[in-house]
Amino acid sequence: RLKAGIARETQLDAFRRSELETFLKTKIVGEAPAMRRVWDLVGKVSQSEATTALIEGESGTGKDLVARAIHFESSRRDAPFMALNCSSFQEQLLENELFGHERGAFTDAREPKRGLVELADQGTLFLDEVADLPAATQAKFLRFIEDRTFKRVGGSSDITVDLRIVAATNRDLDEEVREGRFRQDLYYRLKVVSILLPPLRERGGDAVHLTRHFLDHYNEKFRKHFTSI
């Protein structure tokens, strides 16, 4: 068990370094006034005690990079940044990814597993495509936000964590609430701080800078890959 624990911590340390390197290499560039306002707000959120933020904007505007900026420019930077795309899992698997499980919780649960909520303790949990959270998971996540306490799937013991929650969506959550597809109380809990990313068409020359930045990053990535072959 001691060796397994050390191995997990080593893996987490490597993961943290990888996430930091990714952030530094792909950090959003932009000189448009709208983006300057966004980065001013990101700086304030990073240094604040606010533990919940909602990033809204069209696909491709860099919501994931803003979430990383909030984490890596905050006092939580040395703790984990854990990300989950809510549209990638069915309801039961999503709950397991978030909260983990105890041994014997279901047929294949031979060992206990820590979920992303637990792994992100002292750091940041990023929920991308949060509008895709199923209704039952919305209710469970709301309870977690309220007191930062949860139970693993199949567990009976409460686990308490301290983390920042950053959620993102490319959909209009106001409309999702009106249509009854997203809980209003969860919406307000997530939107303690709201960051709206402008689309590229409203950012003037930033589109050119972003394209060049993207190509430079991936050209370097491919060069390293083929050099190592």
Steps between C-alpha positions, in 0.01 A plus 500: 500500500786736581665431164166548322450832679848620406441394140173694487664813641783469245244472221316806633821702515578411140144586399525842671824579317345393169194720556719800588714450189186477285366822648825692450532385138140565395406801713259720309646799323288797407511877487133576430340722768240231571774246578689748714187535711477120524860471618451777755207303639696174492775665704250622760329160523835320532601709798155502666347258747216421258480122470259478205510656154306450177662557159259550211577536131484339160701190415862579419525818707743348751283423802729216613805727486323765707420232758868402512601865533272541802669199659866557411491870584347432843634381834370153407750464212707231675194280559327293229299641211251227408280533191189308398292533183144437618382399153746209479339267755166336565334586832631210712854528362494877548411465869781247538749734331398785728467327835687171465384172651565256782606142453197286418283795399426315176611182323838622370586717802783282633686794654391838637542791261534871571292720272604832351333691783728327748810520280449875455510570874675835566501564125245555223230284344407605146166380363481559126164480319327526840161541330518128417490392866206258540222612735588249774868597488403868514321435830795310647750760385288779648512329839876469465542869414299602804729337758794354300418158648420183306493121517669270255263275304417212732654680796356604835767741625493872425811645335565874517719687252606858433512592133402759244236401246516650152224405256470581131231479236437607143123496557272766644446377856229760557300331225588154632357605838183645342447178304544292815812322380733653758437566867465866585655457846805327353528770234519773763748300706730463199463861386651664808745657255406516132753527216364548149749434220437702183493313168800537269294706253484775765873491575644665191859395426508251787385225262826532305711501818315198639538304176875572490535411868309173445712403198827583676401286799398196297790528256731482802300209640522305172870583460577350842288196420675419172843579644442234767402230248 
